[in-house]
């Protein structure tokens, strides 16, 4: 009986521990749910503001206040076109899921087991060196180590960062935007730019067409109805948002022209040879095509047309990275373009690699040897955790 009682003791204890663990986890789960709800408040505010602006402009200004039928028709047609593009691009920015690194950047189950067993040190780094050997990673931490996310247990691709709000690594992360309750990155950066562009045009159009009626409001030229107050507040709101949106849109246009993200503008990417603020810039035209794609008919539409897969990007390295060379004898490890910049011989996705064809050519032998590989052999890596 004693042995039976002793046998039951651990079961009761383990059950109690599991129960207490679940009890402690419930408040955290509720807190996370409340945070998710609160994150939608800025989006709800924009939605309500957009709904009121539709009522104020289409209903109170165009239908009630405009006396010229031709002016009414033109304003309503242009307004609804801008309104539709604004809502479409905003919707795509919100509900397009951010892309995460592909499986090739994740550590295998065996590698995770080894990392858990081994203390941090040389052995720990050797495991990560083997995992990163065939990956197309060129950016480093400030200390020159390869970028590794301890939380996601993956080697970060170039331009990838961990979002503390989403708790995920996001490909080509630009920033986490509370106004869309989403991470802006590789999968939806084009939609975000179009959202800024169409929202700016929307506000400018409202302010321009509402201006004469706004002046009439102050000169007592409008009938004394509720429409006059909608007209006044509509102009103030459109004018204020036009100023803020124009500065934000201009800033992101500059980022696109330089092939930078917001994070890279504040902290330049670090390569093996050091910091290089223009490491990913290929020239204005190619930088633009990398975000919007090759077919110009899709540029004004919020449909995905960006080049590449977000895991690898063409790099324009000023200095040659000798430790990244792992090419057979007789092959050129880096090929110079006409401007003297050097491009590493890492394989790029097909839609990205043709951006470099105007200024360089890849040898057939190198292409055949690299066919089917994810990246290049890179044995000289040092590892450092970064979250």
PDB file of N, CA and C in Angstrom, residues 38-93:
ATOM      1  N   UNK A  38      -7.315  46.057 -28.740  1.00  0.00           N
ATOM      2  CA  UNK A  38      -6.900  47.462 -28.666  1.00  0.00           C
ATOM      3  C   UNK A  38      -6.106  47.886 -29.894  1.00  0.00           C
ATOM      4  N   UNK A  39      -5.367  46.952 -30.492  1.00  0.00           N
ATOM      5  CA  UNK A  39      -4.582  47.283 -31.683  1.00  0.00           C
ATOM      6  C   UNK A  39      -5.454  47.704 -32.853  1.00  0.00           C
ATOM      7  N   UNK A  40      -6.743  47.341 -32.826  1.00  0.00           N
ATOM      8  CA  UNK A  40      -7.635  47.692 -33.932  1.00  0.00           C
ATOM      9  C   UNK A  40      -8.258  49.074 -33.772  1.00  0.00           C
ATOM     10  N   UNK A  41      -8.021  49.758 -32.653  1.00  0.00           N
ATOM     11  CA  UNK A  41      -8.625  51.076 -32.431  1.00  0.00           C
ATOM     12  C   UNK A  41      -8.170  52.092 -33.486  1.00  0.00           C
ATOM     13  N   UNK A  42      -6.865  52.204 -33.827  1.00  0.00           N
ATOM     14  CA  UNK A  42      -6.488  53.159 -34.890  1.00  0.00           C
ATOM     15  C   UNK A  42      -7.145  52.850 -36.231  1.00  0.00           C
ATOM     16  N   UNK A  43      -7.270  51.559 -36.563  1.00  0.00           N
ATOM     17  CA  UNK A  43      -7.932  51.181 -37.822  1.00  0.00           C
ATOM     18  C   UNK A  43      -9.403  51.566 -37.779  1.00  0.00           C
ATOM     19  N   UNK A  44     -10.050  51.346 -36.630  1.00  0.00           N
ATOM     20  CA  UNK A  44     -11.453  51.742 -36.474  1.00  0.00           C
ATOM     21  C   UNK A  44     -11.607  53.248 -36.609  1.00  0.00           C
ATOM     22  N   UNK A  45     -10.667  54.008 -36.058  1.00  0.00           N
ATOM     23  CA  UNK A  45     -10.715  55.468 -36.172  1.00  0.00           C
ATOM     24  C   UNK A  45     -10.636  55.906 -37.633  1.00  0.00           C
ATOM     25  N   UNK A  46      -9.706  55.312 -38.386  1.00  0.00           N
ATOM     26  CA  UNK A  46      -9.594  55.651 -39.815  1.00  0.00           C
ATOM     27  C   UNK A  46     -10.868  55.277 -40.557  1.00  0.00           C
ATOM     28  N   UNK A  47     -11.436  54.112 -40.224  1.00  0.00           N
ATOM     29  CA  UNK A  47     -12.672  53.692 -40.882  1.00  0.00           C
ATOM     30  C   UNK A  47     -13.825  54.640 -40.615  1.00  0.00           C
ATOM     31  N   UNK A  48     -13.968  55.061 -39.364  1.00  0.00           N
ATOM     32  CA  UNK A  48     -15.042  56.013 -39.026  1.00  0.00           C
ATOM     33  C   UNK A  48     -14.811  57.365 -39.690  1.00  0.00           C
ATOM     34  N   UNK A  49     -13.563  57.818 -39.704  1.00  0.00           N
ATOM     35  CA  UNK A  49     -13.255  59.098 -40.351  1.00  0.00           C
ATOM     36  C   UNK A  49     -13.532  59.035 -41.850  1.00  0.00           C
ATOM     37  N   UNK A  50     -13.203  57.896 -42.450  1.00  0.00           N
ATOM     38  CA  UNK A  50     -13.460  57.731 -43.884  1.00  0.00           C
ATOM     39  C   UNK A  50     -14.956  57.691 -44.172  1.00  0.00           C
ATOM     40  N   UNK A  51     -15.711  57.019 -43.302  1.00  0.00           N
ATOM     41  CA  UNK A  51     -17.163  56.972 -43.481  1.00  0.00           C
ATOM     42  C   UNK A  51     -17.798  58.352 -43.355  1.00  0.00           C
ATOM     43  N   UNK A  52     -17.350  59.134 -42.370  1.00  0.00           N
ATOM     44  CA  UNK A  52     -17.891  60.491 -42.218  1.00  0.00           C
ATOM     45  C   UNK A  52     -17.512  61.371 -43.416  1.00  0.00           C
ATOM     46  N   UNK A  53     -16.271  61.234 -43.907  1.00  0.00           N
ATOM     47  CA  UNK A  53     -15.850  62.057 -45.044  1.00  0.00           C
ATOM     48  C   UNK A  53     -16.679  61.742 -46.286  1.00  0.00           C
ATOM     49  N   UNK A  54     -17.063  60.467 -46.431  1.00  0.00           N
ATOM     50  CA  UNK A  54     -17.921  60.106 -47.576  1.00  0.00           C
ATOM     51  C   UNK A  54     -19.285  60.799 -47.456  1.00  0.00           C
ATOM     52  N   UNK A  55     -19.854  60.742 -46.260  1.00  0.00           N
ATOM     53  CA  UNK A  55     -21.157  61.385 -46.051  1.00  0.00           C
ATOM     54  C   UNK A  55     -21.061  62.902 -46.243  1.00  0.00           C
ATOM     55  N   UNK A  56     -19.990  63.496 -45.703  1.00  0.00           N
ATOM     56  CA  UNK A  56     -19.856  64.949 -45.772  1.00  0.00           C
ATOM     57  C   UNK A  56     -19.614  65.423 -47.195  1.00  0.00           C
ATOM     58  N   UNK A  57     -18.766  64.705 -47.945  1.00  0.00           N
ATOM     59  CA  UNK A  57     -18.429  65.174 -49.291  1.00  0.00           C
ATOM     60  C   UNK A  57     -19.517  64.806 -50.301  1.00  0.00           C
ATOM     61  N   UNK A  58     -19.821  63.495 -50.393  1.00  0.00           N
ATOM     62  CA  UNK A  58     -20.792  63.066 -51.408  1.00  0.00           C
ATOM     63  C   UNK A  58     -22.195  63.562 -51.098  1.00  0.00           C
ATOM     64  N   UNK A  59     -22.580  63.502 -49.809  1.00  0.00           N
ATOM     65  CA  UNK A  59     -23.940  63.893 -49.446  1.00  0.00           C
ATOM     66  C   UNK A  59     -24.120  65.380 -49.245  1.00  0.00           C
ATOM     67  N   UNK A  60     -23.365  65.940 -48.304  1.00  0.00           N
ATOM     68  CA  UNK A  60     -23.590  67.325 -47.916  1.00  0.00           C
ATOM     69  C   UNK A  60     -22.990  68.335 -48.899  1.00  0.00           C
ATOM     70  N   UNK A  61     -21.813  68.040 -49.443  1.00  0.00           N
ATOM     71  CA  UNK A  61     -21.184  69.001 -50.347  1.00  0.00           C
ATOM     72  C   UNK A  61     -21.708  68.857 -51.767  1.00  0.00           C
ATOM     73  N   UNK A  62     -21.585  67.660 -52.350  1.00  0.00           N
ATOM     74  CA  UNK A  62     -21.943  67.492 -53.767  1.00  0.00           C
ATOM     75  C   UNK A  62     -23.451  67.565 -53.997  1.00  0.00           C
ATOM     76  N   UNK A  63     -24.218  66.816 -53.219  1.00  0.00           N
ATOM     77  CA  UNK A  63     -25.660  66.725 -53.463  1.00  0.00           C
ATOM     78  C   UNK A  63     -26.400  67.958 -52.946  1.00  0.00           C
ATOM     79  N   UNK A  64     -26.054  68.418 -51.741  1.00  0.00           N
ATOM     80  CA  UNK A  64     -26.815  69.496 -51.115  1.00  0.00           C
ATOM     81  C   UNK A  64     -26.308  70.878 -51.519  1.00  0.00           C
ATOM     82  N   UNK A  65     -24.989  71.070 -51.513  1.00  0.00           N
ATOM     83  CA  UNK A  65     -24.436  72.419 -51.660  1.00  0.00           C
ATOM     84  C   UNK A  65     -24.112  72.803 -53.104  1.00  0.00           C
ATOM     85  N   UNK A  66     -23.701  71.861 -53.944  1.00  0.00           N
ATOM     86  CA  UNK A  66     -23.353  72.197 -55.328  1.00  0.00           C
ATOM     87  C   UNK A  66     -24.605  72.400 -56.154  1.00  0.00           C
ATOM     88  N   UNK A  67     -24.673  73.526 -56.862  1.00  0.00           N
ATOM     89  CA  UNK A  67     -25.844  73.840 -57.677  1.00  0.00           C
ATOM     90  C   UNK A  67     -25.629  73.481 -59.132  1.00  0.00           C
ATOM     91  N   UNK A  68     -24.373  73.439 -59.590  1.00  0.00           N
ATOM     92  CA  UNK A  68     -24.071  73.100 -60.974  1.00  0.00           C
ATOM     93  C   UNK A  68     -24.074  71.584 -61.148  1.00  0.00           C
ATOM     94  N   UNK A  69     -24.931  71.075 -62.042  1.00  0.00           N
ATOM     95  CA  UNK A  69     -25.056  69.627 -62.246  1.00  0.00           C
ATOM     96  C   UNK A  69     -23.759  69.048 -62.815  1.00  0.00           C
ATOM     97  N   UNK A  70     -23.146  69.749 -63.745  1.00  0.00           N
ATOM     98  CA  UNK A  70     -21.898  69.259 -64.326  1.00  0.00           C
ATOM     99  C   UNK A  70     -20.797  69.134 -63.281  1.00  0.00           C
ATOM    100  N   UNK A  71     -20.723  70.109 -62.403  1.00  0.00           N
ATOM    101  CA  UNK A  71     -19.729  70.061 -61.317  1.00  0.00           C
ATOM    102  C   UNK A  71     -20.016  68.886 -60.388  1.00  0.00           C
ATOM    103  N   UNK A  72     -21.275  68.659 -60.093  1.00  0.00           N
ATOM    104  CA  UNK A  72     -21.651  67.530 -59.252  1.00  0.00           C
ATOM    105  C   UNK A  72     -21.193  66.207 -59.848  1.00  0.00           C
ATOM    106  N   UNK A  73     -21.469  65.999 -61.136  1.00  0.00           N
ATOM    107  CA  UNK A  73     -21.156  64.725 -61.791  1.00  0.00           C
ATOM    108  C   UNK A  73     -19.655  64.494 -61.821  1.00  0.00           C
ATOM    109  N   UNK A  74     -18.893  65.515 -62.229  1.00  0.00           N
ATOM    110  CA  UNK A  74     -17.431  65.361 -62.320  1.00  0.00           C
ATOM    111  C   UNK A  74     -16.831  65.081 -60.942  1.00  0.00           C
ATOM    112  N   UNK A  75     -17.250  65.852 -59.953  1.00  0.00           N
ATOM    113  CA  UNK A  75     -16.701  65.671 -58.603  1.00  0.00           C
ATOM    114  C   UNK A  75     -17.046  64.306 -58.032  1.00  0.00           C
ATOM    115  N   UNK A  76     -18.280  63.848 -58.256  1.00  0.00           N
ATOM    116  CA  UNK A  76     -18.669  62.540 -57.727  1.00  0.00           C
ATOM    117  C   UNK A  76     -17.923  61.403 -58.410  1.00  0.00           C
ATOM    118  N   UNK A  77     -17.702  61.510 -59.719  1.00  0.00           N
ATOM    119  CA  UNK A  77     -16.982  60.446 -60.437  1.00  0.00           C
ATOM    120  C   UNK A  77     -15.535  60.362 -59.955  1.00  0.00           C
ATOM    121  N   UNK A  78     -14.856  61.503 -59.930  1.00  0.00           N
ATOM    122  CA  UNK A  78     -13.449  61.504 -59.494  1.00  0.00           C
ATOM    123  C   UNK A  78     -13.350  61.092 -58.023  1.00  0.00           C
ATOM    124  N   UNK A  79     -14.269  61.582 -57.217  1.00  0.00           N
ATOM    125  CA  UNK A  79     -14.224  61.252 -55.785  1.00  0.00           C
ATOM    126  C   UNK A  79     -14.372  59.753 -55.562  1.00  0.00           C
ATOM    127  N   UNK A  80     -15.350  59.128 -56.234  1.00  0.00           N
ATOM    128  CA  UNK A  80     -15.572  57.699 -56.023  1.00  0.00           C
ATOM    129  C   UNK A  80     -14.408  56.862 -56.564  1.00  0.00           C
ATOM    130  N   UNK A  81     -13.755  57.328 -57.601  1.00  0.00           N
ATOM    131  CA  UNK A  81     -12.579  56.615 -58.103  1.00  0.00           C
ATOM    132  C   UNK A  81     -11.457  56.643 -57.062  1.00  0.00           C
ATOM    133  N   UNK A  82     -11.167  57.831 -56.516  1.00  0.00           N
ATOM    134  CA  UNK A  82     -10.133  57.939 -55.488  1.00  0.00           C
ATOM    135  C   UNK A  82     -10.536  57.202 -54.220  1.00  0.00           C
ATOM    136  N   UNK A  83     -11.805  57.275 -53.865  1.00  0.00           N
ATOM    137  CA  UNK A  83     -12.292  56.579 -52.676  1.00  0.00           C
ATOM    138  C   UNK A  83     -12.109  55.072 -52.807  1.00  0.00           C
ATOM    139  N   UNK A  84     -12.446  54.532 -53.982  1.00  0.00           N
ATOM    140  CA  UNK A  84     -12.316  53.093 -54.200  1.00  0.00           C
ATOM    141  C   UNK A  84     -10.861  52.643 -54.142  1.00  0.00           C
ATOM    142  N   UNK A  85      -9.959  53.392 -54.765  1.00  0.00           N
ATOM    143  CA  UNK A  85      -8.542  53.028 -54.752  1.00  0.00           C
ATOM    144  C   UNK A  85      -7.955  53.177 -53.345  1.00  0.00           C
ATOM    145  N   UNK A  86      -8.400  54.189 -52.620  1.00  0.00           N
ATOM    146  CA  UNK A  86      -7.963  54.391 -51.241  1.00  0.00           C
ATOM    147  C   UNK A  86      -8.362  53.191 -50.378  1.00  0.00           C
ATOM    148  N   UNK A  87      -9.631  52.812 -50.439  1.00  0.00           N
ATOM    149  CA  UNK A  87     -10.125  51.707 -49.622  1.00  0.00           C
ATOM    150  C   UNK A  87      -9.475  50.390 -50.029  1.00  0.00           C
ATOM    151  N   UNK A  88      -9.309  50.170 -51.328  1.00  0.00           N
ATOM    152  CA  UNK A  88      -8.712  48.931 -51.821  1.00  0.00           C
ATOM    153  C   UNK A  88      -7.267  48.782 -51.325  1.00  0.00           C
ATOM    154  N   UNK A  89      -6.471  49.811 -51.494  1.00  0.00           N
ATOM    155  CA  UNK A  89      -5.075  49.732 -51.064  1.00  0.00           C
ATOM    156  C   UNK A  89      -4.966  49.647 -49.542  1.00  0.00           C
ATOM    157  N   UNK A  90      -5.834  50.341 -48.823  1.00  0.00           N
ATOM    158  CA  UNK A  90      -5.820  50.266 -47.360  1.00  0.00           C
ATOM    159  C   UNK A  90      -6.183  48.861 -46.889  1.00  0.00           C
ATOM    160  N   UNK A  91      -7.180  48.278 -47.511  1.00  0.00           N
ATOM    161  CA  UNK A  91      -7.603  46.909 -47.173  1.00  0.00           C
ATOM    162  C   UNK A  91      -6.466  45.916 -47.418  1.00  0.00           C
ATOM    163  N   UNK A  92      -5.794  46.036 -48.548  1.00  0.00           N
ATOM    164  CA  UNK A  92      -4.701  45.123 -48.869  1.00  0.00           C
ATOM    165  C   UNK A  92      -3.530  45.290 -47.899  1.00  0.00           C
ATOM    166  N   UNK A  93      -3.271  46.516 -47.474  1.00  0.00           N
ATOM    167  CA  UNK A  93      -2.187  46.748 -46.524  1.00  0.00           C
ATOM    168  C   UNK A  93      -2.497  46.108 -45.178  1.00  0.00           C
TER     169      UNK A  93
END
